[in-house]
PDB file of C-alpha atoms in Angstrom:
ATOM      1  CA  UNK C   1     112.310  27.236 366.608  1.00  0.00           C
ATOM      2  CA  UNK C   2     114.406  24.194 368.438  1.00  0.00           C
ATOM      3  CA  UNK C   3     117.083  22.159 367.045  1.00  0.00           C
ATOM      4  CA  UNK C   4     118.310  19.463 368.119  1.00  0.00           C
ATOM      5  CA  UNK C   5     121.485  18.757 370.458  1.00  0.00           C
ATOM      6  CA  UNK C   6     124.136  16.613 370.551  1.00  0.00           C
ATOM      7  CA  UNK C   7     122.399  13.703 372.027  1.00  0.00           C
ATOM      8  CA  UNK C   8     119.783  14.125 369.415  1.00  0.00           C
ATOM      9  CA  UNK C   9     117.357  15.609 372.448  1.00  0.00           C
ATOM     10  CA  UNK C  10     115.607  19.141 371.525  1.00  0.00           C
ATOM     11  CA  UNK C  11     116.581  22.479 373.032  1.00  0.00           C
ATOM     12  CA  UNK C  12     115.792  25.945 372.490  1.00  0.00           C
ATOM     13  CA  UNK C  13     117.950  27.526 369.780  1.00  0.00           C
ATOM     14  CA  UNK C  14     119.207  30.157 371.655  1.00  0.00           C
ATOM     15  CA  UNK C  15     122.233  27.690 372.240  1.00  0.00           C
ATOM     16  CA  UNK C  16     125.207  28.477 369.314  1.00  0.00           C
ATOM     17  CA  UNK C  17     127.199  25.602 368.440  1.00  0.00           C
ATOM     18  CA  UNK C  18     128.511  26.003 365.166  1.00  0.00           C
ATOM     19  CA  UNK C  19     129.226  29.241 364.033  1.00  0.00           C
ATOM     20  CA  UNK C  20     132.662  29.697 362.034  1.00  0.00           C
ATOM     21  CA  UNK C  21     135.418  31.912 363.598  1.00  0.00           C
ATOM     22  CA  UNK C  22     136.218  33.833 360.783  1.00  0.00           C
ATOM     23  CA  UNK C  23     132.751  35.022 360.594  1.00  0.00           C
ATOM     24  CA  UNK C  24     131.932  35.304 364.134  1.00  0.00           C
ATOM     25  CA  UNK C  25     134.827  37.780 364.400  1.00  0.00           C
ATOM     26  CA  UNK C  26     133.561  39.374 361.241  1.00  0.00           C
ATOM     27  CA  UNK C  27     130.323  39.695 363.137  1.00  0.00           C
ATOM     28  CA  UNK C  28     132.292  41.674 365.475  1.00  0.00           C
ATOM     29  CA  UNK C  29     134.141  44.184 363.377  1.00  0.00           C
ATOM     30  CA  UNK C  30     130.788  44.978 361.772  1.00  0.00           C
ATOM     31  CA  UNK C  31     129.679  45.809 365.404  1.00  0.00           C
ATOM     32  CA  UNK C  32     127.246  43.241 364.840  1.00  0.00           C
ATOM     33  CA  UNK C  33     127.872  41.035 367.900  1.00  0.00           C
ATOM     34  CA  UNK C  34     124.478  40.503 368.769  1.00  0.00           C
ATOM     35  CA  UNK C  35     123.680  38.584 365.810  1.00  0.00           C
ATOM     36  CA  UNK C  36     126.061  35.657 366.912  1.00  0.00           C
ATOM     37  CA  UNK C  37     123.389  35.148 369.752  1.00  0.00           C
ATOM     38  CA  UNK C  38     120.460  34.204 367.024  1.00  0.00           C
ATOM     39  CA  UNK C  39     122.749  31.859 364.722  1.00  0.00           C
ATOM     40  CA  UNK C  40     120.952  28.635 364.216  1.00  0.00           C
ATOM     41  CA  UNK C  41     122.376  25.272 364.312  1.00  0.00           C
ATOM     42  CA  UNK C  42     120.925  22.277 362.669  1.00  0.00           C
ATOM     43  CA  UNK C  43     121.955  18.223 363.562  1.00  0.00           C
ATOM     44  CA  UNK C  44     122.143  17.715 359.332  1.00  0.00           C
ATOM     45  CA  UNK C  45     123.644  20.222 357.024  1.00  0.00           C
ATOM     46  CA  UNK C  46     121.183  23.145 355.748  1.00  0.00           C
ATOM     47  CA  UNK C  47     123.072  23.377 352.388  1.00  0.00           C
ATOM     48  CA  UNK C  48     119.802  24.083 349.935  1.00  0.00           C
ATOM     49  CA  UNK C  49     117.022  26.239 350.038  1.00  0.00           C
ATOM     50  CA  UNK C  50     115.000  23.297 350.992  1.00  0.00           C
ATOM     51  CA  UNK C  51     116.851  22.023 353.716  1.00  0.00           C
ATOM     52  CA  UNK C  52     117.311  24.923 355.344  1.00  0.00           C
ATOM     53  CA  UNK C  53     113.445  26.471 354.894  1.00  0.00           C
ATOM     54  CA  UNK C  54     112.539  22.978 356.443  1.00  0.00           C
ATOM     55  CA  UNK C  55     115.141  23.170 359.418  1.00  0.00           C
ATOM     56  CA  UNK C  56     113.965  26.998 360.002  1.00  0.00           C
ATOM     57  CA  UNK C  57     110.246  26.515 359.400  1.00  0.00           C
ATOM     58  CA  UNK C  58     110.140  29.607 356.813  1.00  0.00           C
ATOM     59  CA  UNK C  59     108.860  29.925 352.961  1.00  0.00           C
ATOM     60  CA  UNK C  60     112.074  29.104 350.815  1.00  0.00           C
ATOM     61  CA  UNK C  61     111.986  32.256 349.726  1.00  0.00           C
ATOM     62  CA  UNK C  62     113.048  33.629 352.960  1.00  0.00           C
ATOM     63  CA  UNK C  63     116.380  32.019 352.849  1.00  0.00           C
ATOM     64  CA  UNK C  64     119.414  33.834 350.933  1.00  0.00           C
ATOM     65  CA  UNK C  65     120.791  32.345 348.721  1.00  0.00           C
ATOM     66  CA  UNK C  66     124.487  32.534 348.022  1.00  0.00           C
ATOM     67  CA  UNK C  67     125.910  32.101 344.600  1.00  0.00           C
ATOM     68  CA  UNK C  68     129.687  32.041 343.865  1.00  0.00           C
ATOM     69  CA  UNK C  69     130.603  32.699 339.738  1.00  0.00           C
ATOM     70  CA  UNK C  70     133.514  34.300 338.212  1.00  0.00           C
ATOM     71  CA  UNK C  71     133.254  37.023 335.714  1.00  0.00           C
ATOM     72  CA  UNK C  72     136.093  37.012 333.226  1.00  0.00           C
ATOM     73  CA  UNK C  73     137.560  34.730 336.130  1.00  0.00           C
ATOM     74  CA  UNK C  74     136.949  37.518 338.667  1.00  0.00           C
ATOM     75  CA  UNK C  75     134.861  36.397 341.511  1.00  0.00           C
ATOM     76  CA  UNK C  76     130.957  37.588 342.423  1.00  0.00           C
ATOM     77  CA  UNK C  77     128.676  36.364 345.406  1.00  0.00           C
ATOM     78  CA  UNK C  78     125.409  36.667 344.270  1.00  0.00           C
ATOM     79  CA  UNK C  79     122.696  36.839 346.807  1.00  0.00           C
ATOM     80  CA  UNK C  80     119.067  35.758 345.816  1.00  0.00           C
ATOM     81  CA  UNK C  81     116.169  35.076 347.499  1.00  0.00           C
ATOM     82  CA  UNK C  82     116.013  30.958 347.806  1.00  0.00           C
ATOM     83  CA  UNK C  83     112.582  30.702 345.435  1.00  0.00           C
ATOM     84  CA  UNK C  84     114.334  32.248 342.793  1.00  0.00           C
ATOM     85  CA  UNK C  85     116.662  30.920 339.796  1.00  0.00           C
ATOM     86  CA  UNK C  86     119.810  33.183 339.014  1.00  0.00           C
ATOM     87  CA  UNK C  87     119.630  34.489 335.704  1.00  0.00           C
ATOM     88  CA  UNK C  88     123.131  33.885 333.935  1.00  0.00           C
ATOM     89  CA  UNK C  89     122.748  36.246 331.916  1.00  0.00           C
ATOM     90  CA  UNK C  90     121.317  39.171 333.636  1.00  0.00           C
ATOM     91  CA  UNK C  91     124.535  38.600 335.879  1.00  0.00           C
ATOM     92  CA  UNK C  92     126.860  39.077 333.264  1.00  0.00           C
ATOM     93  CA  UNK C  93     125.672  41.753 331.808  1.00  0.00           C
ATOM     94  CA  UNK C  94     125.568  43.562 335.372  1.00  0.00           C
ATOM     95  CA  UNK C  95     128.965  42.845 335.593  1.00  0.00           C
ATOM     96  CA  UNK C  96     129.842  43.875 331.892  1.00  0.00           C
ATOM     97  CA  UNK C  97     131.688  40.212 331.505  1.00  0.00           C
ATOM     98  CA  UNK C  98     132.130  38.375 328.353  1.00  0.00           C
ATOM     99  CA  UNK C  99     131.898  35.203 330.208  1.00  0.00           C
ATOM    100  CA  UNK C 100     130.240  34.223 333.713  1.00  0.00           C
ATOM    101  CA  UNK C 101     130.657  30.662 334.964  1.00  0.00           C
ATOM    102  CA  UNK C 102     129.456  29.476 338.269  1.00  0.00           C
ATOM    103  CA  UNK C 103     133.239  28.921 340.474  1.00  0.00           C
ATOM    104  CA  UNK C 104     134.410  26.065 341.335  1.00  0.00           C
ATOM    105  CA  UNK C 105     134.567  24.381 344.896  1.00  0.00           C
ATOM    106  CA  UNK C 106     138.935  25.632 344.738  1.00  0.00           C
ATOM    107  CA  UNK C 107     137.942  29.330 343.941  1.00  0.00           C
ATOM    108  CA  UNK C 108     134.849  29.527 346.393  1.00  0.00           C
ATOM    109  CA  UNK C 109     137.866  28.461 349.217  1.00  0.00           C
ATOM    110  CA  UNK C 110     140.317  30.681 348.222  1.00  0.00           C
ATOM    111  CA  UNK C 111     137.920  33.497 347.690  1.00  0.00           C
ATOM    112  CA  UNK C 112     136.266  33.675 350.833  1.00  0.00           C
ATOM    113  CA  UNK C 113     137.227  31.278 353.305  1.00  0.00           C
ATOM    114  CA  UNK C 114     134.423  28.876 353.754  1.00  0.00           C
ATOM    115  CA  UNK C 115     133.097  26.171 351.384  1.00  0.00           C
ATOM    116  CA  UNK C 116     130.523  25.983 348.998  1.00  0.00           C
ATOM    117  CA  UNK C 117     126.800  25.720 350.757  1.00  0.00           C
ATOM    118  CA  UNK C 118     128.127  27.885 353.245  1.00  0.00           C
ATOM    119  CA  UNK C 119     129.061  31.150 352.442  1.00  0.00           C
ATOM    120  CA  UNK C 120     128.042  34.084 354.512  1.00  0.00           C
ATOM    121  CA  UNK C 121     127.555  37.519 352.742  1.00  0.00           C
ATOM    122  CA  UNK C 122     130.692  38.802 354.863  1.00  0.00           C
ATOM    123  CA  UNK C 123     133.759  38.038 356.424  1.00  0.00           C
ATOM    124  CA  UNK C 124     135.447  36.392 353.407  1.00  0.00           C
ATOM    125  CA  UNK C 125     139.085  36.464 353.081  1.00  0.00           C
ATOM    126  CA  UNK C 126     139.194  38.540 349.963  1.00  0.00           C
ATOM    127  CA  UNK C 127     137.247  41.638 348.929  1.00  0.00           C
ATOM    128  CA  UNK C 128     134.287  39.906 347.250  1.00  0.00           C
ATOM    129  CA  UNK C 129     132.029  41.878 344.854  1.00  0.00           C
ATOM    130  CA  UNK C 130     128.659  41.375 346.036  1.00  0.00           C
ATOM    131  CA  UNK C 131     125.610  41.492 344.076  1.00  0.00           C
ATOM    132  CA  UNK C 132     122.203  41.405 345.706  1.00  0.00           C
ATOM    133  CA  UNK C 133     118.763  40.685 344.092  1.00  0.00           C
ATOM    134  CA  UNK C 134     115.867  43.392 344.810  1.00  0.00           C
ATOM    135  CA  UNK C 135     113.834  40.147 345.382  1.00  0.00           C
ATOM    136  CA  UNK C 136     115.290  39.593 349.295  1.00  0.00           C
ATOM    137  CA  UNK C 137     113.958  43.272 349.992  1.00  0.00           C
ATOM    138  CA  UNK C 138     110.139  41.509 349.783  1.00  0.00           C
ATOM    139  CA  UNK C 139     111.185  39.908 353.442  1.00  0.00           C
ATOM    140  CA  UNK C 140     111.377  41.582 356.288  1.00  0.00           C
ATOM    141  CA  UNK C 141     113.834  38.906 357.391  1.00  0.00           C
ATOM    142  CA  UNK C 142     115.847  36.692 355.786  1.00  0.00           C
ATOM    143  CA  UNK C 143     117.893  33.888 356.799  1.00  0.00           C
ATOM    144  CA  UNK C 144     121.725  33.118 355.335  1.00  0.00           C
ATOM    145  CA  UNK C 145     124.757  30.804 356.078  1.00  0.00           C
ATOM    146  CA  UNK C 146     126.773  31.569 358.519  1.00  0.00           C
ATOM    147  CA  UNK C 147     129.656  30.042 357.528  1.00  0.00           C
ATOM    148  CA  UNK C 148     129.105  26.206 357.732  1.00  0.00           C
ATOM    149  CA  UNK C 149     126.694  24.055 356.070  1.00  0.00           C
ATOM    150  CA  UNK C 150     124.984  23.447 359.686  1.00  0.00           C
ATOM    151  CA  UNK C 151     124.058  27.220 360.534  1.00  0.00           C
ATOM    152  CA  UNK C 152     121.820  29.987 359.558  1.00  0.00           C
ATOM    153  CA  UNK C 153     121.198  33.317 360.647  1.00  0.00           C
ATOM    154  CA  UNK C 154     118.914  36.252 360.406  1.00  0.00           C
ATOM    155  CA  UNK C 155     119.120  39.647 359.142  1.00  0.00           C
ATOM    156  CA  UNK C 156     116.277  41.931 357.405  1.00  0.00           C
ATOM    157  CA  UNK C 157     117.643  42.484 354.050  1.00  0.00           C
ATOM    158  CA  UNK C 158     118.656  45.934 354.537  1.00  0.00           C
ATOM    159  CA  UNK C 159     121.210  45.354 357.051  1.00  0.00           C
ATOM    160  CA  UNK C 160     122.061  42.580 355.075  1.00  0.00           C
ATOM    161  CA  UNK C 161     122.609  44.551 351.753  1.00  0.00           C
ATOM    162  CA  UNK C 162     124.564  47.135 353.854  1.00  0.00           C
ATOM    163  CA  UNK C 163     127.112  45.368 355.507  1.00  0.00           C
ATOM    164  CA  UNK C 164     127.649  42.374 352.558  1.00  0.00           C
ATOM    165  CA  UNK C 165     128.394  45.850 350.639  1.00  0.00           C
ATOM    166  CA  UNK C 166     126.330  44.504 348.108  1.00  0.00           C
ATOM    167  CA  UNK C 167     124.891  46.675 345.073  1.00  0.00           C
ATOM    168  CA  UNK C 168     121.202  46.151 344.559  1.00  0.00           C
ATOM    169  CA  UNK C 169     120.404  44.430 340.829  1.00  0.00           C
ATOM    170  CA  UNK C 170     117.916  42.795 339.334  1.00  0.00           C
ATOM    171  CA  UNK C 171     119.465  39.054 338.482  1.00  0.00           C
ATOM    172  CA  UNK C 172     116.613  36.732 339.044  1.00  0.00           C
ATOM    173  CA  UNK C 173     115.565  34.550 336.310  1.00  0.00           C
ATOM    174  CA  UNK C 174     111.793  36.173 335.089  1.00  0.00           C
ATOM    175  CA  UNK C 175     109.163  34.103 335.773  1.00  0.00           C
ATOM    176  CA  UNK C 176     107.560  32.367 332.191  1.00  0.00           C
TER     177      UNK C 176
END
C-alpha cells in the first residue's frame, strides 16, 4: 500500500508520520514495538469504515471498528468488525445495564485520551471495559485506529482481543 506524503507525492508506507504518543508508548509497554513500524498514515482522515477500507485497499469488514457508549453512564469500547451494525441491545444486555447510550465526544476524551474516530483498542487513559465482537475473529488481520483520525494499523484479531483485554461477545446487529 502507499500513501501519500507531505508534498502530496507517493511513498511507500513504511514511513510513520502520525502515530499518537500515548499510544505509541502503549505500544511499548505491551512489548509490542514492532507494530509502530506498520502504522499507516493517510493525507485525509480515515474516520469511517469507508474511508479507511478505501485508504487501505481492504473489504470494510476488515477494519475495527471502535464504538464508545456508556452503560448506566459507565464507559464500554466496543470493537466490531466495520461491515457490521452494533446491536444496542445485545450490548446492554452483555453489560447487564438498564440503559446504554452511545458517549458523547466529552466522555470519549476523558475516557481514553484520544477523540472520537480515533480510538485505539489500548492505551487509553482510564481502564476501559472492552467488548469485542466474535465477527473480527473471521479476519486473519484487521486494521484499527491508532490514535488519530489519519492512522491505521494492523493486528490479527487475536492479538488484538488479547492485549485490548477485551471479552469476546456476540453484539452485532443479526442480519434480516
Amino acid at each position: 500500500m502507499n500513501v501519500t506524503d507531505e508534498n502530496g507525492g507517493e511513498e511507500q508506507s513504511s514511513v510513520v508520520h502520525d502515530i499518537h504518543p500515548r499510544f505509541a508508548e502503549a505500544l511499548r509497554e505491551l512489548g509490542l514495538g514492532e507494530v509502530i513500524g506498520r502504522v499507516r498514515r493517510f493525507p485525509d482522515t480515515a474516520r469511517t469504515t469507508a474511508e479507511a477500507a478505501a485508504a487501505i485497499g481492504c473489504e470494510p469488514s476488515q477494519i475495527c471498528k471502535s464504538l464508545f457508549f456508556a452503560a448506566d453512564g459507565v464507559p464500554v469500547l466496543v470493537l466490531l468488525d466495520g461491515s457490521a451494525h452494533v446491536g444496542m441491545e445485545l450490548v446492554r444486555r452483555e453489560l447487564g445495564a438498564e440503559k446504554l447510550t452511545r458517549a458523547g465526544a466529552h466522555l470519549v476524551r476523558e475516557s481514553t485520551g484520544y477523540g472520537p474516530g480515533a480510538v485505539p483498542p489500548f492505551g487509553h487513559l482510564t481502564k476501559t471495559r472492552v467488548l469485542v465482537d466474535r465477527s473480527l475473529l473471521g479476519h486473519d488481520t484487521v486494521w484499527t485506529s491508532a490514535g488519530t483520525s489519519h492512522s491505521v494499523f494492523p493486528m490479527d484479531p487475536k492479538t488484538l482481543i488479547a492485549h485490548s483485554g477485551g471479552t469476546l461477545v456476540d453484539v452485532r446487529e443479526p442480519i434480516a
